[in-house]
C-alpha positions as semicolon CSV with decimal commas, in nm:
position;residue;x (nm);y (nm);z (nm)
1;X;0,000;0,000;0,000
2;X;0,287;0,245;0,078
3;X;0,466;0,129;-0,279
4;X;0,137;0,252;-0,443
5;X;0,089;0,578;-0,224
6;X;0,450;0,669;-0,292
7;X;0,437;0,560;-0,693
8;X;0,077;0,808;-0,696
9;X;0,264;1,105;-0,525
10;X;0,545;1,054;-0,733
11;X;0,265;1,092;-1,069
12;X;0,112;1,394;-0,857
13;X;0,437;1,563;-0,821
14;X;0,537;1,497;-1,247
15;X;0,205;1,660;-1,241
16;X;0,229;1,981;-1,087
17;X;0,618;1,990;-1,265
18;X;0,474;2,004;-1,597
19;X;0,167;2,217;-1,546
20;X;0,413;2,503;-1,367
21;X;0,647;2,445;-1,696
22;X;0,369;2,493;-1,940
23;X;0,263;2,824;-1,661
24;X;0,609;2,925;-1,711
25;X;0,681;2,841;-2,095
26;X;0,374;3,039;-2,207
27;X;0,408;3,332;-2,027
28;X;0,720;3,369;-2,128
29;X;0,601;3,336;-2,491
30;X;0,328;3,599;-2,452
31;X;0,577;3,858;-2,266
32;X;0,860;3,823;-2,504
33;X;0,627;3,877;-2,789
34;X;0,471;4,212;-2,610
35;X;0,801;4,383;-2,707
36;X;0,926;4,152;-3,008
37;X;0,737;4,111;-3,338
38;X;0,682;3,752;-3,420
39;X;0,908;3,611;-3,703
40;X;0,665;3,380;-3,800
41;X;0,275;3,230;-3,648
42;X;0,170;2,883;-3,599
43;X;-0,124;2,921;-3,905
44;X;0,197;3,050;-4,155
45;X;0,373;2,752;-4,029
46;X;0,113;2,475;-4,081
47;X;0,030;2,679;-4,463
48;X;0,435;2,669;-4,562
49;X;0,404;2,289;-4,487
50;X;-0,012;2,239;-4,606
51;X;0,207;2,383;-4,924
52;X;0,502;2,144;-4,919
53;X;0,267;1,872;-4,888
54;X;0,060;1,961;-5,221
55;X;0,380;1,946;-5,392
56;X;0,449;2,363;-5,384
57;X;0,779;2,393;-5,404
58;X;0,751;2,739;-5,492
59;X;0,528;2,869;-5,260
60;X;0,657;3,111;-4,991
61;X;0,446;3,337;-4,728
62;X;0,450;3,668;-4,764
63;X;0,464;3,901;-4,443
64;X;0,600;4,232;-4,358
65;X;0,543;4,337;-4,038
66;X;0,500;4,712;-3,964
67;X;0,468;4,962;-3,644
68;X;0,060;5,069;-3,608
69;X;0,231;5,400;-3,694
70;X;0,361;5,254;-4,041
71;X;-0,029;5,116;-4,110
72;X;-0,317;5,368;-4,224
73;X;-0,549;5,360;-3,898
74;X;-0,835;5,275;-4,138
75;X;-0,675;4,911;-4,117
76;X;-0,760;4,840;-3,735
77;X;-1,062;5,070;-3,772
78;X;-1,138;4,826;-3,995
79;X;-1,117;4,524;-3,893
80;X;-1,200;4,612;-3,537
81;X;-1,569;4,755;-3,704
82;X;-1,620;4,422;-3,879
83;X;-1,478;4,178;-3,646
84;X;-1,474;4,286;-3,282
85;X;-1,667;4,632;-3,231
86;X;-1,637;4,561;-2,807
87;X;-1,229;4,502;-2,836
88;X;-1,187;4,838;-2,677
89;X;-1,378;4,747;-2,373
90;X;-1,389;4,359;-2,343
91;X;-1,171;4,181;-2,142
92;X;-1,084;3,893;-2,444
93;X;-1,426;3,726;-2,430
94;X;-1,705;3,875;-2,574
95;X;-2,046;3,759;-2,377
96;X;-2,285;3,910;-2,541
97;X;-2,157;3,817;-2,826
98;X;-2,129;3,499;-2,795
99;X;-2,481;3,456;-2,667
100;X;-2,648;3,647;-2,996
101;X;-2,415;3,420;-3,199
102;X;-2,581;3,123;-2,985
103;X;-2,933;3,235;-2,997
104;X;-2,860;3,306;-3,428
105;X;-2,694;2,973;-3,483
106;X;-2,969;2,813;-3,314
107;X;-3,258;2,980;-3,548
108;X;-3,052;2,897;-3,861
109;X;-3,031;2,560;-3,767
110;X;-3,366;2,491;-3,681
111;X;-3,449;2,664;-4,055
112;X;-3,214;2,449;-4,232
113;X;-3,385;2,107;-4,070
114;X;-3,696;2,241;-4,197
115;X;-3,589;2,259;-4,524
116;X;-3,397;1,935;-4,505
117;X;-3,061;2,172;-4,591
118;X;-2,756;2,247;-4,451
119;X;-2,663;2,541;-4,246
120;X;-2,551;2,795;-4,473
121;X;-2,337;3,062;-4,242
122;X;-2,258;2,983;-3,904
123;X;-2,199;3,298;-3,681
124;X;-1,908;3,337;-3,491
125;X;-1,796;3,513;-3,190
126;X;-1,456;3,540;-3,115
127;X;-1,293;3,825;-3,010
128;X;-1,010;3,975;-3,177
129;X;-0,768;3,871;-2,911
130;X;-0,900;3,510;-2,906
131;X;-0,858;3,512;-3,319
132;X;-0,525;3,649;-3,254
133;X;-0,406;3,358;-3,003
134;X;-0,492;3,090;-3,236
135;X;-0,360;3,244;-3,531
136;X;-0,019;3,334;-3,360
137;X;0,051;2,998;-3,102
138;X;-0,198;2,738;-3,219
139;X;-0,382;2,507;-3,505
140;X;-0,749;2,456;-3,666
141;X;-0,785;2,094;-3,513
142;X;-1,073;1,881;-3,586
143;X;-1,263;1,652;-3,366
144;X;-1,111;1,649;-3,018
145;X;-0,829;1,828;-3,102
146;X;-1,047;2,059;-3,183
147;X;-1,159;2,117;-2,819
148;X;-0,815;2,070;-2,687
149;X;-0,717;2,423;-2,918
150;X;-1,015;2,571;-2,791
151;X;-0,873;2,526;-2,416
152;X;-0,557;2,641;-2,524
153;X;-0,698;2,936;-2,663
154;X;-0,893;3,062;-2,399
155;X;-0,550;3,044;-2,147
156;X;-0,326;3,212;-2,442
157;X;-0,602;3,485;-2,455
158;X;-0,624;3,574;-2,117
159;X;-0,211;3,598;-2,153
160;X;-0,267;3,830;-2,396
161;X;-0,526;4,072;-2,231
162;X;-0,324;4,041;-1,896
163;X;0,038;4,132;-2,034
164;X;-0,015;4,330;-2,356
165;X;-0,198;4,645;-2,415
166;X;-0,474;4,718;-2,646
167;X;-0,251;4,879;-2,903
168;X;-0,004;4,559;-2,870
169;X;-0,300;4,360;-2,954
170;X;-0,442;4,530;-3,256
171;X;-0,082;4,617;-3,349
172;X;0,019;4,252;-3,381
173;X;-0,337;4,119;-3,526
174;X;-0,291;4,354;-3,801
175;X;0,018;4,212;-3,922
176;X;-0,059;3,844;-3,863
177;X;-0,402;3,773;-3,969
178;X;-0,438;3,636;-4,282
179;X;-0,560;3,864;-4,619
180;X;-0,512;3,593;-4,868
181;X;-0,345;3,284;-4,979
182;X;-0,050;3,291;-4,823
183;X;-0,054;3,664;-4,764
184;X;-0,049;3,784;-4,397
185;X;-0,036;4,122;-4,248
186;X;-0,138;4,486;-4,349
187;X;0,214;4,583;-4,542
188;X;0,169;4,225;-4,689
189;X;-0,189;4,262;-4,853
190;X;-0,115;4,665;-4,930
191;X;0,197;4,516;-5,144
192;X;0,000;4,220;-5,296
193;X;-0,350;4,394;-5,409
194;X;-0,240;4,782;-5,401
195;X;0,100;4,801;-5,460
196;X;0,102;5,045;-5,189
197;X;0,244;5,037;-4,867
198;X;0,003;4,963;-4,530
199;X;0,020;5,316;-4,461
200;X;-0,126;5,500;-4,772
201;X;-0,417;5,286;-4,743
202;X;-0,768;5,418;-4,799
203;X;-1,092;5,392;-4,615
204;X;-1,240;5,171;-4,853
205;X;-0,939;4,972;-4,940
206;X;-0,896;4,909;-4,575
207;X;-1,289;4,813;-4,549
208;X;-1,204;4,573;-4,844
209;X;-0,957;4,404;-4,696
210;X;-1,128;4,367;-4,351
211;X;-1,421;4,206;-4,559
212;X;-1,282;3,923;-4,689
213;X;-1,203;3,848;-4,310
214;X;-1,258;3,559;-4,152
215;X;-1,256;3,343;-4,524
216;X;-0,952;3,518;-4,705
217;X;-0,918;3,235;-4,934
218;X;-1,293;3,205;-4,994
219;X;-1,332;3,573;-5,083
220;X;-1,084;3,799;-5,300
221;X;-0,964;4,120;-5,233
222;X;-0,840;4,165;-5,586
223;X;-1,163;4,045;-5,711
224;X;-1,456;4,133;-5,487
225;X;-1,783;4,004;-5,529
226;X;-2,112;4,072;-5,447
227;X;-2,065;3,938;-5,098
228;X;-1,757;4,140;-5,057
229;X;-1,855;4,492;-5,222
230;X;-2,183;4,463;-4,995
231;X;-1,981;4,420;-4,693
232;X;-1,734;4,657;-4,764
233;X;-1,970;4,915;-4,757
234;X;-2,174;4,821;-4,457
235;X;-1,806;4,854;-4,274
236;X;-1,750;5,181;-4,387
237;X;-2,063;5,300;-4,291
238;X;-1,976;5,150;-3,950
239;X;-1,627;5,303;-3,945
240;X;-1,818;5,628;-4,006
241;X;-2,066;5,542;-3,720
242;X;-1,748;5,496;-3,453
243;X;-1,611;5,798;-3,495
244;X;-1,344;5,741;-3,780
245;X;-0,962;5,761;-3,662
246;X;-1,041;5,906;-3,324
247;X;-1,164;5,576;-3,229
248;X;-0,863;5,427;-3,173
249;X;-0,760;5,651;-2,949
250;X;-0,947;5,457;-2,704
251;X;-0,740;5,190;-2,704
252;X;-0,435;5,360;-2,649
């Protein structure tokens, strides 16, 4: 009995080592990348190697990461008015949110059984700084590992709200997030579809590129459609409707 009291402390103890090492390990990672731009995220890793495994020799990413003072502010105007219009006072987890996404996902689906279909849209509800911890330290995961990301990305969020500031947040999402194919970051997508840099972008081009967001390879910035053109415009008008530029001074 002692043997197998001693051999379950011993398990306990491994335990506790590794959880404090993963504690330790991760906040490390979120605190050196407050004050150090990321070479590289975990989504442009697994798309250099979904690449290499079509056969792509060729392919390469393409990101450019800027200062927020090197980006037009239309850009996180932008994508904050299409994506996340609470980031400047949520804490990384949008509630409401997430229960009008519930309460909308619900009402399509009971629609679609009706009509023996499929659900067209799902509605989402994460947060720009959730979006931001997958797309930076994690993967898309299917199934259970699907739930075992979503852990992870509710601890790497709170990370993120505790050690960075709002502008660090924004700053970094900006240049990560992905615009097209293989294309991440303002500078990146300005480059690719403008052949401009980040910071001489538009209103509109900004809205453009926000629109495509979160199904860049689905929708085109070079080619908008319908879908696109119509949302463009409904996140101007909501640009307009926050107060322009001067918004963003309230995450500073």
């Amino acid at each position: 009995m002692a043997t197998a009291k001693t051999r379950r402390r011993r398990w306990l103890g491994w335990l506790w080592r590794l959880a404090l090492c993963f504690v330790v390990a991760t906040v490390l990672q979120v605190l050196v990348l407050r004050f150090i731009d990321p070479p590289f995220t975990a989504f442009m890793a697994a798309r250099q190697f979904e690449a290499l495994g079509e056969g792509d020799f060729g392919f390469r990413i393409a990101y450019d990461s800027r200062d927020l003072e090197d980006i037009s502010p239309y850009v996180p105007l932008a994508v904050i008015a299409s994506e996340d219009q609470n980031f400047a006072t949520h804490n990384g987890f949008d509630f409401k949110a997430i229960e009008k996404a519930r309460a909308h996902n619900e009402r399509a689906e009971e629609r679609a059984r009706k009509r023996n279909r499929p659900v067209a849209r799902i509605r989402g509800a994460s947060t720009i700084s959730q979006q931001l911890a997958k797309n930076l330290f994690l993967w898309k995961g299917q199934g259970v590992t699907r739930w075992a990301r979503k852990g992870l990305e509710v601890w790497y969020t709170v990370l993120i709200e505790t050690l960075w500031p709002k502008r660090r947040i924004i700053e970094v999402y900006v240049n990560t997030v992905e615009f097209g194919n293989g294309v991440y970051g303002a500078q990146a997508a300005a480059r690719t579809y403008f052949r401009k840099d980040a910071k001489s972008l538009s209103a509109a081009e900004a809205a453009r590129m926000a629109a495509v967001l979160p199904n860049p390879r689905r929708y085109s910035i070079a080619r908008p459609g319908p879908y696109v053109q119509r949302r463009s415009n409904a996140i101007q008008r909501q640009m307009r409707y926050m107060g322009g530029p001067a918004f963003l001074q309230r995450i500073d």
